[in-house]
Amino acid sequence: EADIYQTPRYLVIGTGKKITLECSQTMGHDKMYWYQQDPGMELHLIHYSYGVNSTEKGDLSSESTVSRIRTEHFPLTLESARPSHTSQYLCASSEGQGGNIQYFGAGTRLSVL
Amino acid sequence: AQTVTQSQPEMSVQEAETVTLSCTYDTSESDYYLFWYKQPPSRQMILVIRQEAYKQQNATENRFSVNFQKAAKSFSLKISDSQLGDAAMYFCAYRSGWANFGNEKLTFGTGTRLTIIP
């Protein structure tokens, strides 16, 4: 398995709480991604980063924000969680130079009550 | 924009038999990559196989092979000698071959849930 880690694996919280989903990789990859995956559905890109201090929004609009202060760390934050944010969030990374294989973490399954 | 279509939400196969999962895609690009990813229940998504569009030869990885038909925009996955560990969701994905900023994202299909019958 790839060296990319997500915590927590499962999270149940109440509406209005601020949460941060953690993603770290030890492969030295420049590029990192966040996908949202609803049950039985395809993955949609919500954020990506090409390196430190570089972040962009993906195809699917999301109220979450991300930061990339260190190469290995790409956390995702929801300032005020709502039931509509209930989903699975997958983090991925890939090499910076010509690499095109994305390596995925195990995901965080978020439930907002 | 590129789209990826997997028309089989669920498939099942007897252990040791062969199964083929379908994928079609739509693109106006000539240079791109296609992938099959496997997502076991509650586990990491992992790459099964990759095909580069400019290569005529179909990719093969052990029991996994693809049938890449560029003109038809078809990219099916064949799993031979199916094993219980092959049970998972399988996603077909597309990536542009142009390595410009923003083009390296993957576009996924809706997935096919594969069940292996002992």
XYZ file of C-alpha atoms in Angstrom:
231
model
C 0.000 0.000 0.000
C 1.027 3.597 -0.678
C 2.437 5.844 2.044
C -0.461 8.257 2.281
C -2.445 8.541 5.457
C -5.766 10.054 6.364
C -7.156 10.701 9.810
C -9.645 10.208 11.194
C -11.045 7.234 9.295
C -14.546 7.881 10.622
C -16.022 11.046 12.090
C -19.518 11.770 13.392
C -20.144 15.357 14.444
C -22.957 17.803 15.006
C -24.013 20.623 12.732
C -22.023 23.832 13.035
C -18.788 22.248 14.239
C -15.457 23.114 12.689
C -13.525 20.082 11.487
C -10.198 19.362 9.850
C -9.497 16.221 7.895
C -5.826 15.346 7.869
C -3.844 13.963 4.947
C -0.131 13.231 4.946
C 2.164 11.487 2.512
C 5.755 10.378 2.930
C 6.585 9.914 -0.736
C 7.734 13.491 -1.348
C 5.059 14.033 -3.984
C 4.505 17.586 -5.136
C 0.904 17.125 -6.195
C -1.954 16.377 -3.846
C -5.706 16.103 -4.321
C -8.945 15.900 -2.383
C -11.900 13.981 -3.792
C -15.445 13.688 -2.495
C -17.174 10.347 -2.952
C -20.818 9.737 -2.123
C -21.897 6.101 -1.527
C -21.911 4.130 -4.753
C -20.857 7.166 -6.743
C -17.861 8.359 -8.663
C -15.184 10.554 -7.166
C -15.297 14.282 -7.747
C -12.233 16.480 -7.383
C -12.817 19.304 -4.899
C -9.279 20.651 -4.316
C -5.764 20.142 -5.616
C -2.292 21.462 -4.974
C 0.817 21.504 -7.138
C 3.172 22.271 -4.295
C 3.724 24.333 -1.185
C 1.497 27.438 -1.075
C -0.343 26.291 -4.222
C -4.024 25.356 -3.968
C -6.836 25.336 -6.507
C -10.506 24.451 -6.481
C -11.568 21.367 -8.364
C -14.554 20.527 -10.525
C -17.078 20.096 -7.735
C -17.908 23.179 -5.728
C -17.147 22.688 -2.069
C -17.473 24.843 1.021
C -14.303 23.322 2.381
C -10.878 24.962 2.273
C -7.392 23.519 2.076
C -3.858 24.606 2.826
C -0.415 23.390 1.771
C 2.212 24.752 4.085
C 4.399 21.645 3.943
C 4.934 19.275 1.035
C 3.775 16.236 2.962
C 0.660 17.733 4.541
C -2.637 18.743 2.853
C -5.433 19.249 5.391
C -9.044 19.988 4.491
C -11.180 22.195 6.752
C -14.898 22.746 7.087
C -15.574 25.874 9.143
C -19.182 24.959 9.900
C -20.230 21.421 9.088
C -23.721 20.721 7.732
C -25.592 17.470 6.975
C -25.005 18.126 3.254
C -21.272 17.626 3.925
C -21.870 13.991 4.852
C -19.707 11.986 2.463
C -16.435 10.151 2.085
C -13.354 12.278 1.464
C -10.348 10.758 -0.284
C -6.896 12.278 -0.420
C -4.391 11.419 -3.148
C -0.920 12.390 -4.260
C 1.224 12.027 -7.360
C 4.740 12.779 -8.504
C 5.622 16.232 -9.754
C 7.638 15.430 -12.851
C 5.741 13.505 -15.485
C 4.197 11.127 -13.003
C 0.554 10.419 -13.555
C -0.328 7.679 -11.112
C -2.293 8.943 -8.172
C -1.916 7.161 -4.848
C -4.895 7.262 -2.525
C -5.371 7.283 1.203
C -7.958 5.072 2.877
C -10.429 7.948 3.166
C -12.376 9.705 5.896
C -16.052 8.903 6.182
C -17.775 11.984 7.573
C -21.296 12.048 9.010
C -22.783 15.373 10.062
C -25.898 15.075 12.198
C -14.974 18.276 -20.970
C -14.108 14.633 -20.734
C -16.603 12.070 -19.491
C -16.203 8.467 -18.408
C -19.097 6.004 -18.462
C -19.322 2.645 -16.749
C -22.611 1.046 -17.753
C -22.447 -1.935 -15.383
C -23.228 -0.902 -11.793
C -22.758 -4.483 -10.592
C -21.144 -7.617 -11.931
C -20.585 -11.051 -10.479
C -18.333 -13.897 -11.505
C -17.625 -17.401 -10.309
C -14.262 -17.861 -8.656
C -11.572 -18.883 -11.183
C -13.660 -17.630 -14.108
C -13.048 -14.597 -16.316
C -14.990 -11.343 -16.187
C -14.881 -8.197 -18.305
C -15.790 -4.753 -16.994
C -16.793 -2.104 -19.530
C -15.769 1.524 -19.770
C -16.315 4.118 -22.469
C -15.089 7.672 -22.495
C -15.523 10.821 -24.487
C -12.711 13.229 -25.316
C -11.490 15.441 -28.116
C -7.861 14.964 -27.079
C -5.470 12.612 -28.834
C -3.032 12.214 -25.972
C -4.325 10.878 -22.676
C -4.065 8.133 -20.089
C -6.670 5.663 -18.942
C -6.686 3.840 -15.642
C -8.524 1.150 -13.775
C -8.570 1.598 -10.015
C -9.785 -0.939 -7.473
C -11.442 0.093 -4.198
C -11.952 -2.824 -1.776
C -14.507 -2.283 1.015
C -13.120 0.149 3.610
C -9.660 0.039 2.074
C -7.446 2.235 -0.049
C -8.083 2.705 -3.723
C -5.201 1.188 -5.645
C -4.141 1.276 -9.266
C -4.840 -1.913 -11.192
C -3.609 -1.006 -14.641
C -2.733 1.986 -16.820
C -2.913 2.524 -20.579
C -1.249 5.314 -22.537
C -3.359 6.350 -25.510
C -0.446 6.578 -27.930
C 0.491 2.956 -27.305
C -1.237 0.455 -29.552
C -0.443 -2.516 -27.356
C -2.963 -3.348 -24.661
C -1.607 -3.134 -21.114
C -1.336 -6.294 -19.033
C -0.605 -6.815 -15.345
C -0.627 -10.467 -14.336
C -4.294 -11.570 -14.364
C -5.513 -8.125 -15.416
C -5.561 -6.949 -19.009
C -7.332 -4.268 -20.983
C -8.933 -4.077 -24.380
C -8.221 -0.533 -25.535
C -10.128 0.516 -28.639
C -9.106 4.112 -29.281
C -11.398 4.746 -32.238
C -14.381 3.404 -30.338
C -13.261 5.165 -27.122
C -13.621 1.946 -25.221
C -11.412 0.665 -22.397
C -12.559 -2.622 -20.874
C -10.846 -4.540 -18.077
C -10.549 -8.308 -18.177
C -9.864 -10.208 -14.987
C -8.775 -13.794 -15.538
C -8.858 -16.569 -12.938
C -10.966 -14.426 -10.590
C -10.077 -14.649 -6.916
C -12.021 -13.752 -3.775
C -9.639 -10.856 -3.202
C -10.736 -9.289 -6.470
C -14.091 -8.340 -4.943
C -14.222 -4.541 -4.941
C -15.512 -1.455 -6.674
C -13.664 -0.870 -9.909
C -13.367 2.624 -11.290
C -12.324 3.598 -14.765
C -10.546 6.975 -14.934
C -9.244 9.388 -17.555
C -6.377 11.860 -17.410
C -5.334 14.338 -20.051
C -1.920 13.805 -21.579
C -1.213 17.500 -21.577
C 0.797 18.208 -18.447
C -0.459 21.737 -18.066
C -1.499 23.201 -14.780
C -4.886 21.778 -13.894
C -4.909 18.976 -16.461
C -3.543 16.287 -14.238
C -6.759 15.597 -12.398
C -8.541 12.297 -12.904
C -12.074 12.039 -14.241
C -13.782 8.931 -12.858
C -16.669 6.775 -13.961
C -19.412 5.766 -11.547
C -17.817 2.419 -10.778
C -18.703 -1.265 -11.097
C -19.157 -3.373 -7.998
C -17.624 -6.793 -8.625
C -18.725 -9.769 -6.542
C -16.815 -13.041 -6.607
C -18.946 -16.143 -6.062
C -17.042 -18.948 -4.266
